[in-house]
PDB file of C-alpha atoms in Angstrom:
ATOM      1  CA  MET A   1     -49.220 -37.406 -75.204  1.00  0.00           C
ATOM      2  CA  GLN A   2     -48.130 -36.821 -71.625  1.00  0.00           C
ATOM      3  CA  LEU A   3     -48.883 -33.438 -70.044  1.00  0.00           C
ATOM      4  CA  LYS A   4     -46.728 -33.676 -66.881  1.00  0.00           C
ATOM      5  CA  PRO A   5     -49.438 -33.066 -64.269  1.00  0.00           C
ATOM      6  CA  ASN A   6     -47.045 -33.764 -61.377  1.00  0.00           C
ATOM      7  CA  LYS A   7     -45.154 -30.562 -62.155  1.00  0.00           C
ATOM      8  CA  THR A   8     -48.379 -28.545 -61.928  1.00  0.00           C
ATOM      9  CA  ILE A   9     -49.490 -30.311 -58.762  1.00  0.00           C
ATOM     10  CA  VAL A  10     -46.107 -29.829 -57.054  1.00  0.00           C
ATOM     11  CA  THR A  11     -46.188 -26.121 -57.989  1.00  0.00           C
ATOM     12  CA  PHE A  12     -49.639 -25.770 -56.412  1.00  0.00           C
ATOM     13  CA  ILE A  13     -48.465 -27.629 -53.307  1.00  0.00           C
ATOM     14  CA  ILE A  14     -45.462 -25.286 -52.904  1.00  0.00           C
ATOM     15  CA  ILE A  15     -47.710 -22.229 -53.293  1.00  0.00           C
ATOM     16  CA  CYS A  16     -50.190 -23.602 -50.747  1.00  0.00           C
ATOM     17  CA  VAL A  17     -47.468 -24.399 -48.210  1.00  0.00           C
ATOM     18  CA  LEU A  18     -45.925 -20.931 -48.596  1.00  0.00           C
ATOM     19  CA  GLN A  19     -49.281 -19.199 -48.222  1.00  0.00           C
ATOM     20  CA  LEU A  20     -50.193 -21.365 -45.230  1.00  0.00           C
ATOM     21  CA  SER A  21     -46.923 -20.597 -43.512  1.00  0.00           C
ATOM     22  CA  LEU A  22     -47.210 -16.862 -44.219  1.00  0.00           C
ATOM     23  CA  SER A  23     -50.799 -16.772 -42.962  1.00  0.00           C
ATOM     24  CA  GLY A  24     -49.894 -18.774 -39.859  1.00  0.00           C
ATOM     25  CA  VAL A  25     -46.929 -16.572 -39.019  1.00  0.00           C
ATOM     26  CA  ARG A  26     -49.008 -13.452 -39.578  1.00  0.00           C
ATOM     27  CA  LEU A  27     -51.862 -14.843 -37.472  1.00  0.00           C
ATOM     28  CA  PHE A  28     -49.688 -15.741 -34.502  1.00  0.00           C
ATOM     29  CA  THR A  29     -47.299 -12.771 -34.548  1.00  0.00           C
ATOM     30  CA  THR A  30     -49.862  -9.995 -34.932  1.00  0.00           C
ATOM     31  CA  ASP A  31     -50.581  -7.922 -31.860  1.00  0.00           C
ATOM     32  CA  HIS A  32     -54.263  -8.791 -31.425  1.00  0.00           C
ATOM     33  CA  GLN A  33     -54.954  -5.752 -29.266  1.00  0.00           C
ATOM     34  CA  MET A  34     -53.958  -3.347 -32.042  1.00  0.00           C
ATOM     35  CA  VAL A  35     -55.541  -5.161 -35.001  1.00  0.00           C
ATOM     36  CA  PRO A  36     -59.299  -5.567 -35.511  1.00  0.00           C
ATOM     37  CA  ALA A  37     -60.704  -9.072 -35.064  1.00  0.00           C
ATOM     38  CA  PHE A  38     -61.937  -9.394 -38.660  1.00  0.00           C
ATOM     39  CA  ILE A  39     -58.360  -9.241 -39.971  1.00  0.00           C
ATOM     40  CA  GLY A  40     -57.382 -12.214 -37.813  1.00  0.00           C
ATOM     41  CA  PHE A  41     -60.516 -14.023 -38.948  1.00  0.00           C
ATOM     42  CA  THR A  42     -59.585 -13.279 -42.562  1.00  0.00           C
ATOM     43  CA  TYR A  43     -56.136 -14.813 -42.054  1.00  0.00           C
ATOM     44  CA  PHE A  44     -57.820 -17.836 -40.512  1.00  0.00           C
ATOM     45  CA  LEU A  45     -60.188 -18.224 -43.497  1.00  0.00           C
ATOM     46  CA  VAL A  46     -57.356 -17.890 -45.989  1.00  0.00           C
ATOM     47  CA  SER A  47     -55.418 -20.533 -44.082  1.00  0.00           C
ATOM     48  CA  LEU A  48     -58.406 -22.901 -44.187  1.00  0.00           C
ATOM     49  CA  VAL A  49     -58.874 -22.447 -47.942  1.00  0.00           C
ATOM     50  CA  PHE A  50     -55.205 -23.111 -48.675  1.00  0.00           C
ATOM     51  CA  LEU A  51     -55.178 -26.060 -46.299  1.00  0.00           C
ATOM     52  CA  GLY A  52     -58.093 -27.556 -48.249  1.00  0.00           C
ATOM     53  CA  LEU A  53     -56.310 -26.988 -51.560  1.00  0.00           C
ATOM     54  CA  LEU A  54     -53.162 -28.536 -50.127  1.00  0.00           C
ATOM     55  CA  VAL A  55     -55.040 -31.671 -49.059  1.00  0.00           C
ATOM     56  CA  VAL A  56     -56.683 -32.033 -52.488  1.00  0.00           C
ATOM     57  CA  MET A  57     -53.378 -31.622 -54.311  1.00  0.00           C
ATOM     58  CA  LEU A  58     -51.571 -34.080 -52.024  1.00  0.00           C
ATOM     59  CA  ILE A  59     -54.289 -36.688 -52.546  1.00  0.00           C
ATOM     60  CA  ASP A  60     -54.044 -36.235 -56.316  1.00  0.00           C
ATOM     61  CA  LEU A  61     -50.262 -36.495 -56.212  1.00  0.00           C
ATOM     62  CA  LEU A  62     -50.099 -39.582 -53.995  1.00  0.00           C
ATOM     63  CA  THR A  63     -52.978 -41.581 -55.474  1.00  0.00           C
ATOM     64  CA  LYS A  64     -53.081 -42.749 -59.042  1.00  0.00           C
ATOM     65  CA  ALA A  65     -56.860 -42.420 -59.371  1.00  0.00           C
ATOM     66  CA  ARG A  66     -57.706 -40.881 -62.743  1.00  0.00           C
ATOM     67  CA  ARG A  67     -60.852 -40.148 -64.703  1.00  0.00           C
ATOM     68  CA  THR A  68     -61.207 -40.617 -68.447  1.00  0.00           C
ATOM     69  CA  ILE A  69     -63.243 -38.419 -70.757  1.00  0.00           C
ATOM     70  CA  GLN A  70     -63.843 -39.061 -74.445  1.00  0.00           C
ATOM     71  CA  GLY A  71     -65.073 -36.436 -76.818  1.00  0.00           C
ATOM     72  CA  ARG A  72     -64.422 -34.169 -79.783  1.00  0.00           C
ATOM     73  CA  ILE A  73     -62.372 -30.969 -79.729  1.00  0.00           C
ATOM     74  CA  ILE A  74     -64.646 -28.086 -80.697  1.00  0.00           C
ATOM     75  CA  ASN A  75     -62.049 -25.280 -80.772  1.00  0.00           C
ATOM     76  CA  LYS A  76     -58.830 -23.957 -79.292  1.00  0.00           C
ATOM     77  CA  GLU A  77     -58.582 -20.558 -77.610  1.00  0.00           C
ATOM     78  CA  GLY A  78     -54.948 -19.897 -76.753  1.00  0.00           C
ATOM     79  CA  SER A  79     -53.928 -22.646 -74.338  1.00  0.00           C
ATOM     80  CA  ILE A  80     -57.528 -23.751 -73.646  1.00  0.00           C
ATOM     81  CA  ILE A  81     -59.288 -26.469 -75.609  1.00  0.00           C
ATOM     82  CA  ASN A  82     -63.049 -26.957 -75.524  1.00  0.00           C
ATOM     83  CA  VAL A  83     -64.090 -30.611 -75.679  1.00  0.00           C
ATOM     84  CA  LEU A  84     -67.637 -31.775 -76.344  1.00  0.00           C
ATOM     85  CA  ARG A  85     -67.953 -34.967 -74.315  1.00  0.00           C
ATOM     86  CA  ASP A  86     -69.856 -37.995 -75.570  1.00  0.00           C
ATOM     87  CA  ASP A  87     -72.709 -37.224 -73.169  1.00  0.00           C
ATOM     88  CA  GLY A  88     -73.185 -33.769 -74.765  1.00  0.00           C
ATOM     89  CA  LYS A  89     -71.529 -31.609 -72.089  1.00  0.00           C
ATOM     90  CA  LEU A  90     -68.860 -29.054 -72.943  1.00  0.00           C
ATOM     91  CA  LYS A  91     -65.640 -29.252 -70.918  1.00  0.00           C
ATOM     92  CA  ARG A  92     -62.693 -26.838 -70.927  1.00  0.00           C
ATOM     93  CA  PHE A  93     -59.098 -27.965 -70.398  1.00  0.00           C
ATOM     94  CA  ARG A  94     -55.979 -25.834 -70.081  1.00  0.00           C
ATOM     95  CA  ILE A  95     -53.001 -27.405 -71.849  1.00  0.00           C
ATOM     96  CA  ASN A  96     -49.638 -26.055 -70.666  1.00  0.00           C
ATOM     97  CA  VAL A  97     -47.367 -28.158 -72.920  1.00  0.00           C
ATOM     98  CA  PRO A  98     -46.910 -26.284 -76.249  1.00  0.00           C
ATOM     99  CA  GLU A  99     -45.933 -29.388 -78.267  1.00  0.00           C
ATOM    100  CA  VAL A 100     -49.161 -31.131 -77.316  1.00  0.00           C
ATOM    101  CA  LEU A 101     -51.245 -28.007 -77.912  1.00  0.00           C
ATOM    102  CA  ASP A 102     -49.796 -27.583 -81.422  1.00  0.00           C
ATOM    103  CA  ALA A 103     -50.584 -31.221 -82.286  1.00  0.00           C
ATOM    104  CA  LEU A 104     -54.285 -30.832 -81.414  1.00  0.00           C
ATOM    105  CA  ARG A 105     -56.759 -29.577 -83.995  1.00  0.00           C
ATOM    106  CA  ALA A 106     -60.478 -28.881 -84.030  1.00  0.00           C
ATOM    107  CA  ASP A 107     -62.692 -31.891 -84.830  1.00  0.00           C
ATOM    108  CA  TYR A 108     -60.120 -34.365 -83.459  1.00  0.00           C
ATOM    109  CA  ARG A 109     -61.672 -37.110 -81.374  1.00  0.00           C
ATOM    110  CA  VAL A 110     -59.684 -37.357 -78.140  1.00  0.00           C
ATOM    111  CA  GLU A 111     -59.483 -39.281 -74.905  1.00  0.00           C
ATOM    112  CA  ILE A 112     -58.396 -37.147 -71.956  1.00  0.00           C
ATOM    113  CA  VAL A 113     -57.158 -38.690 -68.713  1.00  0.00           C
ATOM    114  CA  SER A 114     -57.188 -36.249 -65.784  1.00  0.00           C
ATOM    115  CA  THR A 115     -56.555 -36.344 -62.052  1.00  0.00           C
ATOM    116  CA  ASN A 116     -59.511 -37.364 -59.946  1.00  0.00           C
ATOM    117  CA  LEU A 117     -60.057 -34.412 -57.598  1.00  0.00           C
ATOM    118  CA  ALA A 118     -58.377 -31.384 -59.183  1.00  0.00           C
ATOM    119  CA  ASN A 119     -59.256 -32.449 -62.765  1.00  0.00           C
ATOM    120  CA  ILE A 120     -55.805 -31.548 -64.115  1.00  0.00           C
ATOM    121  CA  PRO A 121     -55.250 -33.252 -67.500  1.00  0.00           C
ATOM    122  CA  SER A 122     -52.414 -35.762 -67.424  1.00  0.00           C
ATOM    123  CA  ARG A 123     -52.638 -37.432 -70.860  1.00  0.00           C
ATOM    124  CA  ILE A 124     -54.373 -36.766 -74.173  1.00  0.00           C
ATOM    125  CA  THR A 125     -54.747 -39.442 -76.800  1.00  0.00           C
ATOM    126  CA  VAL A 126     -56.046 -38.693 -80.295  1.00  0.00           C
ATOM    127  CA  ILE A 127     -58.524 -41.365 -81.380  1.00  0.00           C
ATOM    128  CA  GLU A 128     -58.661 -41.803 -85.147  1.00  0.00           C
TER     129      GLU A 128
END
């Protein structure tokens, strides 16, 4: 079952670009004599964080590197499923596609393929 991760990644990229442009405009157009230095530093830090997120999302969008996790669904809480991996660790995944979420039940054995860096699920396969 496909989860359309490109839509999520593109949305994050658009948000990052908008925030970066707003922070950059605000940083360069502010009268630095009237505004305290920590506000300019805050804009700089916010810009760095969103630049890092933008790079991670672009790498995930452009590369096809994926990671695969196998495990058993423990429970569903709204749009979040908790999966107990084969190595005993509990992993949470947010599923934004309602058709896929309705098809999943507790105690199903699943294989989840997610993006490499951002860990956004891209495909879920129920293993019988």
